[in-house]
Coordinates of C-alpha atoms in Angstrom, one line a residue:
M1 CA -28.4 -30.4 -25.0
A2 CA -28.5 -27.0 -23.1
D3 CA -26.0 -24.7 -23.9
N4 CA -23.3 -24.4 -21.4
Y5 CA -20.9 -21.3 -21.4
A6 CA -18.0 -20.8 -19.0
T7 CA -18.2 -17.8 -17.1
L8 CA -16.1 -16.0 -14.3
K9 CA -18.4 -17.8 -12.0
D10 CA -16.8 -21.1 -12.8
T11 CA -13.5 -19.9 -12.1
I12 CA -14.0 -17.7 -8.8
I13 CA -15.8 -19.0 -5.9
P14 CA -16.8 -15.8 -4.0
A15 CA -16.2 -17.1 -0.5
V16 CA -12.9 -18.7 -1.7
F17 CA -11.8 -15.7 -3.6
A18 CA -12.4 -13.3 -0.5
N19 CA -10.1 -15.1 1.7
Y20 CA -7.5 -15.2 -1.3
V21 CA -7.7 -11.7 -1.7
S22 CA -7.5 -11.1 2.1
N23 CA -4.4 -13.3 2.5
L24 CA -2.7 -12.0 -0.4
S25 CA -2.9 -8.4 0.9
T26 CA -1.6 -9.2 4.3
K27 CA 1.3 -11.2 2.8
T28 CA 2.2 -8.6 0.2
N29 CA 1.4 -5.4 2.0
R30 CA 5.2 -3.8 2.2
L31 CA 3.6 -1.4 5.0
I32 CA 2.6 -4.7 7.2
N33 CA 5.9 -6.3 6.2
S34 CA 8.0 -3.4 7.1
G35 CA 6.2 -3.1 10.6
I36 CA 4.8 0.4 9.8
L37 CA 1.1 -1.0 10.0
T38 CA 0.8 -3.0 12.8
P39 CA -2.2 -5.6 12.8
D40 CA -4.2 -5.1 15.9
P41 CA -6.8 -7.6 17.0
S42 CA -8.4 -5.1 19.4
L43 CA -9.3 -3.1 16.4
G44 CA -10.4 -5.9 14.2
S45 CA -12.9 -7.2 16.7
Q46 CA -14.8 -4.1 16.7
L47 CA -14.7 -3.8 12.6
M48 CA -17.9 -5.8 11.9
A49 CA -20.1 -4.1 14.8
P50 CA -22.5 -1.4 14.2
G51 CA -21.5 2.2 13.8
D52 CA -18.9 4.3 12.0
F53 CA -16.2 4.4 14.6
I54 CA -14.1 2.3 16.6
T55 CA -13.4 3.2 20.4
L56 CA -10.1 2.4 22.2
P57 CA -10.2 3.0 25.7
F58 CA -6.9 3.4 27.7
V59 CA -5.3 3.8 31.0
N60 CA -2.8 6.7 31.5
D61 CA 0.6 5.7 32.7
I62 CA 1.3 6.0 36.4
A63 CA 4.9 7.0 35.7
D64 CA 3.9 10.7 35.3
A65 CA 2.2 10.9 38.6
D66 CA 2.9 13.3 41.5
D67 CA 6.3 12.7 43.5
A68 CA 6.2 10.0 46.1
Q69 CA 5.4 11.2 49.8
S70 CA 7.6 10.8 52.8
W71 CA 6.8 7.8 54.8
A72 CA 6.1 8.5 58.3
D73 CA 3.9 7.3 61.2
T74 CA 2.7 10.6 61.7
Q75 CA 0.4 10.9 58.5
D76 CA -1.5 8.6 56.1
I77 CA -0.3 7.4 52.9
E78 CA -2.3 9.3 50.2
V79 CA -3.8 7.4 47.4
E80 CA -3.8 8.7 44.1
G81 CA -6.3 7.6 41.4
L82 CA -5.8 6.4 38.0
T83 CA -6.8 8.2 34.8
T84 CA -8.4 7.0 31.7
G85 CA -9.2 8.1 28.2
S86 CA -10.3 6.9 24.7
Q87 CA -9.3 7.0 21.0
R88 CA -11.7 7.1 18.4
A89 CA -10.7 5.7 14.7
F90 CA -12.5 5.6 11.6
K91 CA -14.0 2.6 10.0
F92 CA -13.4 2.8 6.2
R93 CA -16.1 0.8 4.1
Q94 CA -14.7 0.4 0.9
A95 CA -15.9 -1.2 -2.4
K96 CA -14.2 -1.9 -5.8
S97 CA -15.3 -3.5 -8.8
F98 CA -13.2 -4.7 -12.1
G99 CA -15.0 -5.9 -15.2
Y100 CA -14.7 -6.6 -19.0
T101 CA -16.7 -7.4 -22.0
D102 CA -16.6 -10.5 -23.6
I103 CA -15.4 -8.7 -27.0
S104 CA -12.5 -7.2 -25.2
Q105 CA -11.4 -10.7 -23.8
L106 CA -11.7 -12.4 -27.1
V107 CA -10.1 -9.5 -29.3
S108 CA -7.4 -8.6 -27.2
G109 CA -6.5 -12.1 -26.0
A110 CA -5.3 -10.1 -22.9
P111 CA -5.6 -12.4 -19.7
L112 CA -8.3 -10.1 -17.9
R113 CA -9.7 -12.7 -15.5
E114 CA -6.3 -13.6 -14.6
M115 CA -5.5 -10.2 -13.8
I116 CA -8.4 -9.4 -11.7
A117 CA -8.2 -12.4 -9.7
N118 CA -4.1 -12.1 -9.1
R119 CA -3.8 -8.4 -8.5
F120 CA -7.1 -7.4 -6.2
G121 CA -4.9 -7.7 -3.3
A122 CA -2.3 -5.5 -4.6
Y123 CA -5.2 -2.9 -5.4
W124 CA -6.1 -3.0 -2.0
N125 CA -2.5 -2.5 -0.7
F126 CA -2.3 0.8 -2.7
Q127 CA -5.3 1.8 -1.1
D128 CA -3.9 1.1 2.5
Q129 CA -0.8 3.3 1.5
K130 CA -3.0 6.2 0.6
L131 CA -5.0 5.9 3.5
L132 CA -1.8 6.0 5.8
I133 CA -0.5 9.3 4.0
D134 CA -3.8 11.1 3.9
I135 CA -4.3 10.3 7.7
L136 CA -0.6 11.3 8.6
A137 CA -1.0 14.5 6.6
G138 CA -4.0 15.2 8.7
V139 CA -2.7 14.3 12.2
F140 CA 0.5 16.5 11.3
S141 CA -1.6 19.6 10.3
N142 CA -2.8 19.7 13.9
T143 CA -1.1 22.5 15.7
D144 CA -0.2 20.6 18.9
I145 CA 0.9 17.5 17.0
H146 CA 2.8 19.5 14.5
T147 CA 4.6 21.7 17.0
A148 CA 5.9 18.5 19.4
K149 CA 6.4 16.0 16.5
A150 CA 7.3 17.9 13.2
F151 CA 10.5 19.5 12.2
D152 CA 10.3 22.1 9.4
D153 CA 14.1 22.5 8.4
T154 CA 15.1 26.1 7.2
A155 CA 17.8 24.5 5.6
T156 CA 18.3 22.0 2.8
F157 CA 17.7 18.3 3.5
G158 CA 20.4 16.5 5.3
P159 CA 21.4 14.4 8.2
K160 CA 21.5 17.0 10.8
G161 CA 17.8 17.9 10.1
F162 CA 16.9 14.2 10.0
L163 CA 18.4 13.9 13.5
A164 CA 16.9 17.1 14.8
A165 CA 13.4 15.5 13.6
I166 CA 14.2 12.2 15.4
G167 CA 15.0 14.3 18.7
R168 CA 11.4 15.3 18.8
L169 CA 11.0 12.2 20.7
G170 CA 13.6 13.5 23.4
D171 CA 15.2 10.4 25.6
L172 CA 13.3 7.9 23.9
Q173 CA 14.6 8.6 20.3
D174 CA 17.1 5.7 20.4
Q175 CA 14.6 2.9 21.7
T176 CA 11.6 3.8 19.6
F177 CA 12.3 4.7 15.9
N178 CA 13.0 1.8 13.1
K179 CA 11.4 3.0 9.9
I180 CA 11.6 6.0 7.7
M181 CA 9.2 6.6 4.7
V182 CA 10.7 8.8 2.0
N183 CA 9.9 10.1 -1.4
S184 CA 12.1 8.5 -4.3
A185 CA 13.6 12.1 -4.5
T186 CA 14.5 12.2 -0.9
Y187 CA 15.8 8.8 -1.2
S188 CA 18.1 9.9 -4.1
E189 CA 19.2 13.0 -2.1
M190 CA 20.0 10.5 0.9
K191 CA 22.0 8.6 -1.3
S192 CA 24.3 11.4 -2.9
Q193 CA 24.7 12.6 0.9
Q194 CA 26.0 9.2 1.8
M195 CA 23.4 8.5 4.4
I196 CA 22.5 5.0 3.5
D197 CA 24.0 1.8 4.6
T198 CA 23.0 -1.4 2.6
I199 CA 22.3 -4.2 4.4
Q200 CA 22.3 -8.1 3.3
P201 CA 20.6 -10.3 5.6
S202 CA 21.4 -14.0 5.5
E203 CA 18.1 -14.9 4.3
A204 CA 16.9 -12.0 2.5
V205 CA 16.7 -12.3 -1.5
K206 CA 18.0 -8.8 -2.1
P207 CA 19.8 -6.1 0.3
F208 CA 17.8 -3.1 1.7
G209 CA 18.8 0.5 2.7
T210 CA 18.8 1.8 6.1
Y211 CA 19.6 5.0 7.9
N212 CA 21.0 5.1 11.5
G213 CA 19.9 1.5 11.8
M214 CA 16.3 2.2 10.8
E215 CA 14.8 0.5 7.5
I216 CA 13.8 2.8 4.6
V217 CA 10.5 2.6 2.6
V218 CA 10.3 4.6 -0.5
D219 CA 6.8 5.8 -1.7
D220 CA 6.3 8.5 -4.4
D221 CA 2.7 9.4 -2.7
L222 CA 4.8 11.3 -0.3
P223 CA 4.2 15.1 -1.1
I224 CA 6.7 17.5 -2.5
D225 CA 5.2 20.9 -2.9
D226 CA 6.0 23.7 -5.4
N227 CA 9.2 24.8 -3.3
G228 CA 10.8 21.4 -3.4
V229 CA 10.0 20.8 0.1
A230 CA 9.6 17.1 0.9
T231 CA 7.9 15.4 3.7
S232 CA 9.3 12.2 5.2
Y233 CA 7.9 10.3 8.2
I234 CA 9.8 8.3 11.0
F235 CA 7.9 5.5 12.5
G236 CA 8.2 3.7 15.9
N237 CA 7.1 0.1 16.6
G238 CA 3.5 -0.2 17.2
S239 CA 2.8 3.6 16.1
V240 CA -0.1 2.8 13.8
G241 CA -2.8 0.3 14.3
Y242 CA -4.4 -1.5 11.3
S243 CA -6.9 -4.3 10.7
T244 CA -9.3 -5.5 7.9
A245 CA -12.6 -7.5 8.0
T246 CA -14.5 -9.4 5.4
P247 CA -18.1 -8.5 5.5
S248 CA -21.0 -10.6 4.0
N249 CA -21.2 -10.8 0.4
A250 CA -17.7 -9.4 0.2
V251 CA -17.1 -10.6 -3.1
E252 CA -19.8 -11.1 -5.8
I253 CA -19.6 -11.9 -9.7
E254 CA -21.9 -9.8 -11.8
R255 CA -22.9 -11.2 -15.3
L256 CA -25.0 -9.4 -17.8
P257 CA -25.1 -11.7 -20.9
R258 CA -26.8 -8.8 -23.0
K259 CA -25.1 -5.7 -21.8
N260 CA -22.3 -4.3 -24.2
G261 CA -22.5 -8.0 -25.9
G262 CA -22.0 -9.7 -22.9
Q263 CA -19.8 -8.2 -19.8
T264 CA -18.5 -9.6 -16.4
A265 CA -17.6 -7.8 -13.4
V266 CA -16.0 -8.6 -10.0
I267 CA -17.2 -6.7 -7.0
N268 CA -15.2 -6.6 -3.7
R269 CA -15.9 -5.1 -0.6
R270 CA -14.1 -4.7 2.5
I271 CA -14.0 -2.7 6.1
V272 CA -10.7 -1.5 7.2
T273 CA -9.1 0.7 10.0
T274 CA -5.8 2.6 10.1
H275 CA -5.1 4.6 13.0
V276 CA -2.2 6.6 14.3
L277 CA -1.9 5.5 18.1
G278 CA -2.1 8.5 20.5
T279 CA -4.5 10.4 18.4
S280 CA -8.2 10.5 18.0
V281 CA -11.1 11.6 15.7
A282 CA -12.2 14.9 16.9
K283 CA -15.3 15.0 18.9
S284 CA -16.4 18.0 16.7
F285 CA -16.0 16.2 13.6
T286 CA -18.6 15.2 11.3
P287 CA -18.2 14.1 7.7
T288 CA -20.0 15.9 5.0
G289 CA -21.2 12.6 3.4
Q290 CA -22.0 9.3 4.6
T291 CA -18.2 8.4 5.3
V292 CA -15.1 10.5 5.6
T293 CA -13.3 11.7 2.6
P294 CA -9.5 11.6 1.6
Q295 CA -9.5 15.5 1.9
E296 CA -11.2 15.4 5.2
L297 CA -8.7 12.9 6.3
A298 CA -5.8 15.3 5.5
T299 CA -7.4 18.2 7.6
G300 CA -6.1 18.9 10.9
S301 CA -9.5 19.7 12.4
T302 CA -10.4 16.1 11.6
W303 CA -8.2 15.3 14.3
E304 CA -7.0 15.8 17.9
S305 CA -4.3 14.7 20.3
I306 CA -5.8 12.6 23.4
V307 CA -2.3 11.9 25.2
D308 CA 0.7 14.4 25.4
P309 CA 1.6 14.5 21.6
R310 CA 5.4 13.7 22.6
N311 CA 4.1 10.1 23.1
I312 CA 3.0 9.6 19.6
K313 CA 5.6 7.4 17.9
I314 CA 5.7 9.2 14.7
V315 CA 7.7 12.4 13.6
Q316 CA 7.6 14.4 10.5
Y317 CA 10.5 15.9 8.6
N318 CA 10.2 18.8 6.2
A319 CA 13.1 19.8 4.0
K320 CA 13.8 21.3 0.8
L321 CA 15.5 18.9 -1.7
D322 CA 18.1 20.0 -4.4
K323 CA 16.0 20.5 -7.6
E324 CA 18.2 17.9 -9.5
F325 CA 16.6 15.0 -7.4
I326 CA 13.0 15.8 -8.2
P327 CA 11.8 13.8 -11.3
E328 CA 9.8 16.2 -13.7
K329 CA 6.9 13.7 -13.1
V330 CA 7.0 14.1 -9.4
K331 CA 7.0 17.8 -9.8
K332 CA 3.9 17.7 -11.6
S333 CA 2.0 15.1 -9.6
N334 CA 2.9 16.5 -6.0
T335 CA 2.5 20.2 -6.5
S336 CA -0.4 20.7 -4.1
G337 CA 1.0 19.2 -1.1
T338 CA -1.0 17.8 1.8
N339 CA 0.8 18.7 5.0
A340 CA 0.0 22.1 6.4
P341 CA 2.9 24.2 8.0
A342 CA 2.5 24.7 11.9
S343 CA 1.4 28.2 11.4
T344 CA -1.5 27.2 9.5
A345 CA -2.3 23.9 11.4
T346 CA -5.4 23.3 13.5
S347 CA -5.3 23.3 17.2
S348 CA -7.0 20.8 19.5
T349 CA -7.3 20.2 23.4
T350 CA -5.2 17.7 24.7
Q351 CA -6.4 15.5 27.0
G352 CA -5.1 13.2 29.7
K353 CA -1.2 13.2 30.7

């Protein structure tokens, strides 16, 4: 009778596993669940098409057109045309593999296979967060956008500065914003200043914090620089488009029975896009490699504003925290900072109205 060894191929069917990971990522992604990332079918329909970019055409609003003319029978009614434009978004082609040796599984007794199967979705969620934060850093390093949509507080972090940042949206400020993303140190500062209301929805398992009716999302990937200046973002509905796609051979199992005494790897591939609506990849941008790097995403020259920056539904608030609220590990891990001040940001040409 032939030998019959159980392997990961017996417990994971690639096509089923790919759908499982995709569904798990969507259900557990807090940026999607909070409404910061908005799944957009118009983005998803282009992810599997050839090329490195997604093109999103748009028609400029007629609300900003010239004033109405007087109606009289002594002159014709003039016709004003509509103007159009397009946004260009990145396609991110990503791959990740986790594996283990037979000996490590045998000796440790750890549930390595189960960890890979159950936590791959969470891994992609963390990647989504990092993508968004790198993109926001780059977008707000652009001079046009930074000038219009960022508030660099000269005073210590507080409610006045937060409201000044929200005021960057003018007369739409109370109709647009609904989410705030802050570092945990910033969250502690907000609690100390009694800026947070605790809401207990009737169907929620646990309460969550809000400020001025906006839900608070805490993420320590947001930077705090050497001077204790923390970056926070305030979002409106539909401000960031998002979509993922599962390519062919999205999941593969690699079994090498002789390598290192026997080892197994699970390989996962995906295509994803995350895009701040109202911005575009700059026409002049060319990645140094085959695809864009996180450092390039966080650079202002990668981006340009293609509408009036005031219409972008995100604002950035930069303010200094009291040092007591900055944990030592945060001080060490976020010393570089990714957002550039307005004076050193990169300018772009504004198109459209």
